[in-house]
Amino acid sequence: MDKKVAAPLVCHGHSRPVVDLFYSPITPDGFFLISASKDSTPMLRNGETGDWIGTFQGHKGAVWSCCLDKNAIRAASASADFSAKLWDALTGDELHSFDHKHIVRACAFSDDTHHLLTGGYEKLLRIFDLNRPDAPPRTIDSSGTVRTVAWLHSDQTILSSCSDTGGVRIWDLRSGEVVKTLETKSSVTSTEVSQDERYITTADGSSVKFWDANHYGLVKSYDMPCNVESASLEPKSGNKFIAGGEDMWVRVFDFQTGEMIGCNKGHHGPVHCVRFSPGGESYASGSEDGTIRIWQTCPHDMNAAETSANGPNDNEGVADRVEQLHIGEAGKKLDENGSHADNVLTKAAQAMQS
């Protein structure tokens, strides 16, 4: 059986390794993809086409983690410059900078969008109230350098993993105590809660594991062909998952059997992050080579396999990118609520005048 799949959309723009990817849920304006890179500039893209929408400028160090709230209205980023920043995802403006005392490695919006969770080299979990951004955050001692964070159970529970120890800790926010640890041999480099909150997907060493998100039991564990840095479960049917790591390949596996059913070759460096789109029709990978690649889940669904998505520095005109996004009514102003699509028009107009 030929396990090779169709060519991906290639998203250029970052000048250094891409270390984190995050898809928004599907919104009235579509869905969006934000990327974190060691070049200090998170980038926002159309999640379906990979087309560049904008760059968030303000960090002075590598950005290790990024996320969007569920409405894709605000973005957040965690950086080596000892800060986490909150951004307006419509305008690109910095809304607030949360100072830390060391490198920040991870960030996540609560489901109700009112709180931002961060963690890093301080060995603390910090929870910021976004309705009172200047107020001191709630802090929890993580007893280790935080690598990943996530919310669970309607924001009543948080997950965290550490760079210097194995396992994922489950914290009850009411008590601030660890109620369970998902035991792994190696440190967990990727933690994902499935869209239906049924599974927790982790990557540690050369293993991908799936845990029951309610009872915390181990559901499945599969050995990978190499050390993997990231894994993601298909969100709709949950019948497949992807994993990427040190050998530069993005592999697709059957969830029930662990059999490899696809192998994507194209990156020129280790794969640091992989994520499924919210509808499961495609998935993205970010690499040491500075590119993001968007792969179609089924080869026959790939209508534009040979098309490279455009980064902000490509020579192709901004107007062409706007046309690809199917935005009409040129020059339309932001309405009262604003929209990503209208904001792209504004950026395009400014770019063409410059």
CSV table of C-alpha atoms in Angstrom, one decimal:
chain,number,residue,atom,x,y,z
A,1,MET,CA,0.0,0.0,0.0
A,2,ASP,CA,1.3,3.4,-1.0
A,3,LYS,CA,1.3,5.5,2.2
A,4,LYS,CA,2.5,8.7,0.5
A,5,VAL,CA,-0.1,11.6,0.3
A,6,ALA,CA,-0.5,14.6,-1.8
A,7,ALA,CA,1.7,17.7,-1.6
A,8,PRO,CA,0.9,20.2,1.1
A,9,LEU,CA,0.3,23.9,1.1
A,10,VAL,CA,3.5,25.5,2.2
A,11,CYS,CA,3.3,28.6,4.4
A,12,HIS,CA,6.4,30.7,4.4
A,13,GLY,CA,7.0,33.9,6.4
A,14,HIS,CA,8.8,32.8,9.6
A,15,SER,CA,12.6,33.3,9.6
A,16,ARG,CA,13.4,30.8,12.4
A,17,PRO,CA,11.9,27.5,13.6
A,18,VAL,CA,8.2,27.1,14.1
A,19,VAL,CA,7.6,25.7,17.6
A,20,ASP,CA,3.9,25.9,18.2
A,21,LEU,CA,0.6,25.9,16.2
A,22,PHE,CA,-3.0,26.5,17.3
A,23,TYR,CA,-6.2,26.3,15.4
A,24,SER,CA,-9.3,28.3,16.4
A,25,PRO,CA,-12.7,26.7,16.5
A,26,ILE,CA,-14.9,27.4,13.4
A,27,THR,CA,-16.2,30.9,13.6
A,28,PRO,CA,-18.6,32.9,11.4
A,29,ASP,CA,-15.5,34.2,9.5
A,30,GLY,CA,-14.1,30.7,9.1
A,31,PHE,CA,-11.2,29.3,11.2
A,32,PHE,CA,-7.7,30.5,11.8
A,33,LEU,CA,-4.2,29.2,12.5
A,34,ILE,CA,-1.7,31.0,14.7
A,35,SER,CA,1.9,30.0,14.8
A,36,ALA,CA,4.7,30.7,17.3
A,37,SER,CA,8.3,30.9,16.2
A,38,LYS,CA,11.8,31.6,17.6
A,39,ASP,CA,11.8,34.7,15.3
A,40,SER,CA,9.7,36.5,18.0
A,41,THR,CA,6.7,37.2,15.8
A,42,PRO,CA,3.5,35.1,16.0
A,43,MET,CA,1.6,35.0,12.8
A,44,LEU,CA,-2.1,34.6,12.0
A,45,ARG,CA,-3.3,32.8,8.9
A,46,ASN,CA,-6.5,31.7,7.3
A,47,GLY,CA,-6.8,28.1,8.6
A,48,GLU,CA,-8.2,26.7,5.4
A,49,THR,CA,-5.9,28.2,2.8
A,50,GLY,CA,-2.8,29.1,4.9
A,51,ASP,CA,-2.9,32.6,3.6
A,52,TRP,CA,-1.1,35.1,5.8
A,53,ILE,CA,-3.4,37.6,7.6
A,54,GLY,CA,-1.1,39.4,10.0
A,55,THR,CA,1.9,39.4,12.3
A,56,PHE,CA,1.9,40.3,16.0
A,57,GLN,CA,4.9,42.5,16.7
A,58,GLY,CA,6.2,43.4,20.1
A,59,HIS,CA,8.1,40.4,21.6
A,60,LYS,CA,11.8,40.7,22.1
A,61,GLY,CA,12.6,37.0,22.4
A,62,ALA,CA,11.6,33.6,21.0
A,63,VAL,CA,7.9,32.9,21.2
A,64,TRP,CA,7.3,29.4,22.5
A,65,SER,CA,3.5,29.1,22.6
A,66,CYS,CA,0.5,30.8,21.1
A,67,CYS,CA,-3.3,30.4,21.2
A,68,LEU,CA,-6.6,32.0,20.1
A,69,ASP,CA,-9.7,32.3,22.2
A,70,LYS,CA,-12.7,30.3,21.0
A,71,ASN,CA,-14.1,33.3,19.0
A,72,ALA,CA,-10.7,34.1,17.4
A,73,ILE,CA,-11.1,37.6,18.7
A,74,ARG,CA,-8.0,37.7,20.9
A,75,ALA,CA,-4.6,35.9,20.7
A,76,ALA,CA,-2.0,35.2,23.3
A,77,SER,CA,1.6,34.3,23.2
A,78,ALA,CA,4.3,33.2,25.6
A,79,SER,CA,7.9,34.3,25.1
A,80,ALA,CA,11.5,33.9,26.2
A,81,ASP,CA,11.5,37.7,26.9
A,82,PHE,CA,9.8,37.0,30.3
A,83,SER,CA,6.4,38.0,29.2
A,84,ALA,CA,3.0,36.7,27.9
A,85,LYS,CA,1.1,39.0,25.7
A,86,LEU,CA,-2.6,39.5,24.9
A,87,TRP,CA,-3.4,40.7,21.4
A,88,ASP,CA,-6.4,41.9,19.4
A,89,ALA,CA,-6.6,39.3,16.7
A,90,LEU,CA,-8.6,41.7,14.5
A,91,THR,CA,-6.2,44.6,14.5
A,92,GLY,CA,-2.9,43.0,15.7
A,93,ASP,CA,-2.7,45.5,18.5
A,94,GLU,CA,-1.1,44.5,21.8
A,95,LEU,CA,-3.8,44.7,24.5
A,96,HIS,CA,-1.7,43.8,27.5
A,97,SER,CA,1.7,42.4,28.5
A,98,PHE,CA,1.9,40.1,31.5
A,99,ASP,CA,5.3,40.3,33.1
A,100,HIS,CA,7.0,37.1,34.4
A,101,LYS,CA,10.3,36.6,36.1
A,102,HIS,CA,11.6,34.0,33.7
A,103,ILE,CA,11.0,32.4,30.3
A,104,VAL,CA,7.3,31.6,29.6
A,105,ARG,CA,6.9,28.4,27.7
A,106,ALA,CA,3.1,27.8,27.5
A,107,CYS,CA,-0.2,29.7,27.5
A,108,ALA,CA,-3.9,28.8,27.1
A,109,PHE,CA,-7.2,30.6,27.1
A,110,SER,CA,-9.9,29.3,29.4
A,111,ASP,CA,-13.0,28.1,27.5
A,112,ASP,CA,-15.1,31.0,28.8
A,113,THR,CA,-12.3,33.3,27.5
A,114,HIS,CA,-12.0,35.2,30.8
A,115,HIS,CA,-8.7,33.8,31.9
A,116,LEU,CA,-5.2,33.1,30.6
A,117,LEU,CA,-3.1,30.3,32.0
A,118,THR,CA,0.7,30.5,31.7
A,119,GLY,CA,3.7,28.4,32.8
A,120,GLY,CA,7.4,28.3,32.3
A,121,TYR,CA,10.8,28.4,33.9
A,122,GLU,CA,9.5,30.1,37.0
A,123,LYS,CA,8.0,26.7,38.0
A,124,LEU,CA,4.7,28.4,38.6
A,125,LEU,CA,1.3,28.2,36.9
A,126,ARG,CA,-0.2,31.7,36.6
A,127,ILE,CA,-3.9,32.4,36.0
A,128,PHE,CA,-4.6,35.9,34.8
A,129,ASP,CA,-8.1,37.5,35.0
A,130,LEU,CA,-8.5,39.1,31.6
A,131,ASN,CA,-11.4,41.3,32.9
A,132,ARG,CA,-8.8,42.7,35.3
A,133,PRO,CA,-5.5,42.4,33.5
A,134,ASP,CA,-3.6,44.6,35.9
A,135,ALA,CA,-4.7,42.5,38.9
A,136,PRO,CA,-2.1,40.1,40.4
A,137,PRO,CA,-2.6,36.5,39.0
A,138,ARG,CA,-3.4,33.5,40.9
A,139,THR,CA,-0.3,31.3,41.2
A,140,ILE,CA,0.2,27.6,41.8
A,141,ASP,CA,3.5,26.0,42.5
A,142,SER,CA,4.2,23.4,39.7
A,143,SER,CA,7.4,22.1,41.3
A,144,GLY,CA,9.0,21.9,37.8
A,145,THR,CA,9.7,23.8,34.7
A,146,VAL,CA,6.3,24.0,32.9
A,147,ARG,CA,6.3,22.8,29.2
A,148,THR,CA,2.6,22.5,28.4
A,149,VAL,CA,-0.7,23.7,29.8
A,150,ALA,CA,-4.4,23.1,29.0
A,151,TRP,CA,-7.9,23.6,30.4
A,152,LEU,CA,-10.4,20.9,31.1
A,153,HIS,CA,-13.9,20.3,32.5
A,154,SER,CA,-15.4,23.8,31.9
A,155,ASP,CA,-12.3,25.5,33.3
A,156,GLN,CA,-12.5,23.7,36.6
A,157,THR,CA,-9.4,21.6,35.9
A,158,ILE,CA,-6.0,22.4,34.3
A,159,LEU,CA,-3.3,20.1,32.9
A,160,SER,CA,0.4,20.8,33.0
A,161,SER,CA,3.5,18.9,32.1
A,162,CYS,CA,7.1,19.7,33.1
A,163,SER,CA,10.4,19.6,31.1
A,164,ASP,CA,12.3,18.0,33.9
A,165,THR,CA,9.9,15.2,34.9
A,166,GLY,CA,7.6,12.8,33.2
A,167,GLY,CA,3.8,12.8,33.4
A,168,VAL,CA,0.9,15.2,33.2
A,169,ARG,CA,-0.5,16.7,36.4
A,170,ILE,CA,-4.2,17.2,36.8
A,171,TRP,CA,-5.0,20.2,39.0
A,172,ASP,CA,-8.3,20.9,40.6
A,173,LEU,CA,-8.6,24.6,40.6
A,174,ARG,CA,-11.0,24.8,43.5
A,175,SER,CA,-8.3,23.3,45.8
A,176,GLY,CA,-5.2,24.1,43.8
A,177,GLU,CA,-4.1,20.5,44.4
A,178,VAL,CA,-3.0,17.7,42.1
A,179,VAL,CA,-5.7,15.2,41.9
A,180,LYS,CA,-4.0,12.8,39.5
A,181,THR,CA,-0.8,12.4,37.5
A,182,LEU,CA,-0.8,10.7,34.1
A,183,GLU,CA,2.4,8.7,34.4
A,184,THR,CA,4.9,8.7,31.5
A,185,LYS,CA,8.5,7.5,31.3
A,186,SER,CA,9.7,10.6,29.5
A,187,SER,CA,8.8,14.3,29.8
A,188,VAL,CA,5.6,15.2,27.9
A,189,THR,CA,6.2,17.6,25.1
A,190,SER,CA,2.7,17.9,23.7
A,191,THR,CA,-0.7,17.8,25.5
A,192,GLU,CA,-4.0,18.1,23.7
A,193,VAL,CA,-7.6,17.9,24.9
A,194,SER,CA,-9.9,16.5,22.2
A,195,GLN,CA,-12.6,18.7,20.8
A,196,ASP,CA,-15.3,16.6,22.6
A,197,GLU,CA,-13.2,16.6,25.8
A,198,ARG,CA,-13.2,12.8,25.7
A,199,TYR,CA,-9.5,12.2,25.4
A,200,ILE,CA,-6.2,13.7,26.4
A,201,THR,CA,-3.5,13.1,23.8
A,202,THR,CA,0.2,13.2,24.9
A,203,ALA,CA,3.5,12.8,23.3
A,204,ASP,CA,6.5,11.7,25.4
A,205,GLY,CA,9.8,10.3,24.0
A,206,SER,CA,8.9,7.9,21.3
A,207,SER,CA,5.4,7.3,22.6
A,208,VAL,CA,1.9,8.7,21.9
A,209,LYS,CA,-0.7,8.0,24.5
A,210,PHE,CA,-4.5,8.6,24.8
A,211,TRP,CA,-6.1,9.0,28.2
A,212,ASP,CA,-9.7,9.1,29.4
A,213,ALA,CA,-10.3,12.8,30.1
A,214,ASN,CA,-12.9,12.1,32.8
A,215,HIS,CA,-11.5,9.1,34.6
A,216,TYR,CA,-7.8,9.6,33.6
A,217,GLY,CA,-7.1,6.0,32.8
A,218,LEU,CA,-4.8,5.1,29.9
A,219,VAL,CA,-6.8,4.2,26.9
A,220,LYS,CA,-4.1,3.5,24.3
A,221,SER,CA,-0.4,3.8,24.0
A,222,TYR,CA,1.6,3.4,20.8
A,223,ASP,CA,5.3,3.3,20.2
A,224,MET,CA,6.5,5.6,17.4
A,225,PRO,CA,9.2,5.0,14.8
A,226,CYS,CA,11.2,7.9,16.3
A,227,ASN,CA,11.2,10.4,19.1
A,228,VAL,CA,8.1,12.5,18.6
A,229,GLU,CA,7.5,16.1,19.8
A,230,SER,CA,3.8,16.5,19.1
A,231,ALA,CA,0.6,14.5,18.4
A,232,SER,CA,-3.0,15.4,17.6
A,233,LEU,CA,-6.2,13.4,17.4
A,234,GLU,CA,-8.6,13.9,14.5
A,235,PRO,CA,-11.5,15.9,16.0
A,236,LYS,CA,-14.6,14.6,14.2
A,237,SER,CA,-14.5,10.8,14.0
A,238,GLY,CA,-11.4,10.4,16.2
A,239,ASN,CA,-10.4,7.5,14.0
A,240,LYS,CA,-6.8,8.7,13.2
A,241,PHE,CA,-4.1,10.7,14.8
A,242,ILE,CA,-0.9,12.4,13.6
A,243,ALA,CA,2.6,12.6,15.1
A,244,GLY,CA,5.7,14.5,14.2
A,245,GLY,CA,9.2,14.6,15.5
A,246,GLU,CA,12.9,14.4,15.0
A,247,ASP,CA,13.0,12.5,11.6
A,248,MET,CA,11.2,15.4,9.8
A,249,TRP,CA,8.2,13.3,8.8
A,250,VAL,CA,4.5,13.8,9.7
A,251,ARG,CA,2.9,10.4,10.1
A,252,VAL,CA,-0.8,9.5,10.2
A,253,PHE,CA,-1.9,6.5,12.3
A,254,ASP,CA,-5.1,4.5,12.8
A,255,PHE,CA,-6.4,5.3,16.3
A,256,GLN,CA,-7.8,1.8,17.0
A,257,THR,CA,-4.8,-0.2,15.8
A,258,GLY,CA,-1.8,2.2,15.7
A,259,GLU,CA,-1.1,1.2,12.1
A,260,MET,CA,0.6,3.9,10.1
A,261,ILE,CA,-1.7,4.8,7.2
A,262,GLY,CA,0.1,7.9,5.9
A,263,CYS,CA,3.6,9.4,5.8
A,264,ASN,CA,4.2,13.1,4.8
A,265,LYS,CA,7.7,14.0,3.7
A,266,GLY,CA,8.7,17.5,2.9
A,267,HIS,CA,10.1,19.3,5.9
A,268,HIS,CA,13.8,19.9,6.0
A,269,GLY,CA,14.2,19.8,9.8
A,270,PRO,CA,12.6,18.2,12.8
A,271,VAL,CA,8.9,18.6,13.2
A,272,HIS,CA,8.1,20.5,16.5
A,273,CYS,CA,4.3,20.8,16.3
A,274,VAL,CA,1.3,19.2,14.6
A,275,ARG,CA,-2.4,20.0,14.9
A,276,PHE,CA,-5.6,19.0,13.2
A,277,SER,CA,-7.9,21.7,11.9
A,278,PRO,CA,-11.2,22.0,13.8
A,279,GLY,CA,-13.1,20.2,11.0
A,280,GLY,CA,-10.5,17.4,10.6
A,281,GLU,CA,-10.2,18.0,6.9
A,282,SER,CA,-6.6,19.0,7.1
A,283,TYR,CA,-3.7,19.3,9.6
A,284,ALA,CA,-0.7,21.6,10.0
A,285,SER,CA,2.9,20.9,10.9
A,286,GLY,CA,5.6,23.4,12.0
A,287,SER,CA,9.3,22.6,11.7
A,288,GLU,CA,12.8,23.6,12.5
A,289,ASP,CA,13.0,24.6,8.8
A,290,GLY,CA,10.8,27.7,9.5
A,291,THR,CA,7.8,26.6,7.4
A,292,ILE,CA,4.3,25.5,8.2
A,293,ARG,CA,2.8,22.8,6.0
A,294,ILE,CA,-0.9,22.2,5.7
A,295,TRP,CA,-1.8,18.6,4.6
A,296,GLN,CA,-5.1,17.4,3.4
A,297,THR,CA,-6.5,14.5,5.4
A,298,CYS,CA,-7.6,12.6,2.2
A,299,PRO,CA,-5.5,13.0,-0.9
A,300,HIS,CA,-8.5,13.2,-3.2
A,301,ASP,CA,-9.7,16.2,-1.2
A,302,MET,CA,-6.6,18.1,-2.3
A,303,ASN,CA,-7.7,20.5,-5.1
A,304,ALA,CA,-4.7,22.7,-4.9
A,305,ALA,CA,-1.9,20.4,-3.9
A,306,GLU,CA,0.8,22.2,-5.8
A,307,THR,CA,-0.2,25.7,-4.6
A,308,SER,CA,2.1,27.3,-2.0
A,309,ALA,CA,0.3,29.5,0.5
A,310,ASN,CA,1.9,33.0,0.6
A,311,GLY,CA,3.9,34.4,3.4
A,312,PRO,CA,4.1,38.1,4.2
A,313,ASN,CA,7.4,38.5,2.3
A,314,ASP,CA,6.4,36.7,-0.9
A,315,ASN,CA,6.4,38.7,-4.2
A,316,GLU,CA,2.9,37.9,-5.1
A,317,GLY,CA,0.6,40.9,-4.7
A,318,VAL,CA,-1.4,41.4,-1.5
A,319,ALA,CA,-4.5,41.9,-3.7
A,320,ASP,CA,-4.1,38.4,-5.0
A,321,ARG,CA,-4.1,37.0,-1.5
A,322,VAL,CA,-7.2,38.9,-0.6
A,323,GLU,CA,-8.9,37.5,-3.7
A,324,GLN,CA,-8.0,34.0,-2.6
A,325,LEU,CA,-9.8,34.6,0.7
A,326,HIS,CA,-13.0,35.3,-1.3
A,327,ILE,CA,-13.6,38.7,0.3
A,328,GLY,CA,-15.9,41.0,-1.5
A,329,GLU,CA,-16.9,44.7,-1.2
A,330,ALA,CA,-13.4,46.2,-1.3
A,331,GLY,CA,-12.8,49.0,1.1
A,332,LYS,CA,-15.5,47.9,3.5
A,333,LYS,CA,-14.9,49.3,7.0
A,334,LEU,CA,-14.9,47.3,10.1
A,335,ASP,CA,-18.4,46.9,11.4
A,336,GLU,CA,-19.2,47.3,15.1
A,337,ASN,CA,-18.0,43.9,16.0
A,338,GLY,CA,-15.2,43.7,13.4
A,339,SER,CA,-14.2,40.7,11.4
A,340,HIS,CA,-11.0,39.0,10.3
A,341,ALA,CA,-12.0,39.2,6.7
A,342,ASP,CA,-12.6,43.0,6.8
A,343,ASN,CA,-9.3,43.4,8.7
A,344,VAL,CA,-7.5,41.7,5.9
A,345,LEU,CA,-8.9,44.2,3.4
A,346,THR,CA,-7.7,47.1,5.5
A,347,LYS,CA,-4.2,45.5,5.7
A,348,ALA,CA,-4.3,44.9,1.9
A,349,ALA,CA,-5.2,48.5,1.2
A,350,GLN,CA,-2.4,49.8,3.4
A,351,ALA,CA,0.1,47.5,1.8
A,352,MET,CA,-0.8,48.5,-1.7
A,353,GLN,CA,-0.5,52.2,-0.8
A,354,SER,CA,3.0,51.7,0.6
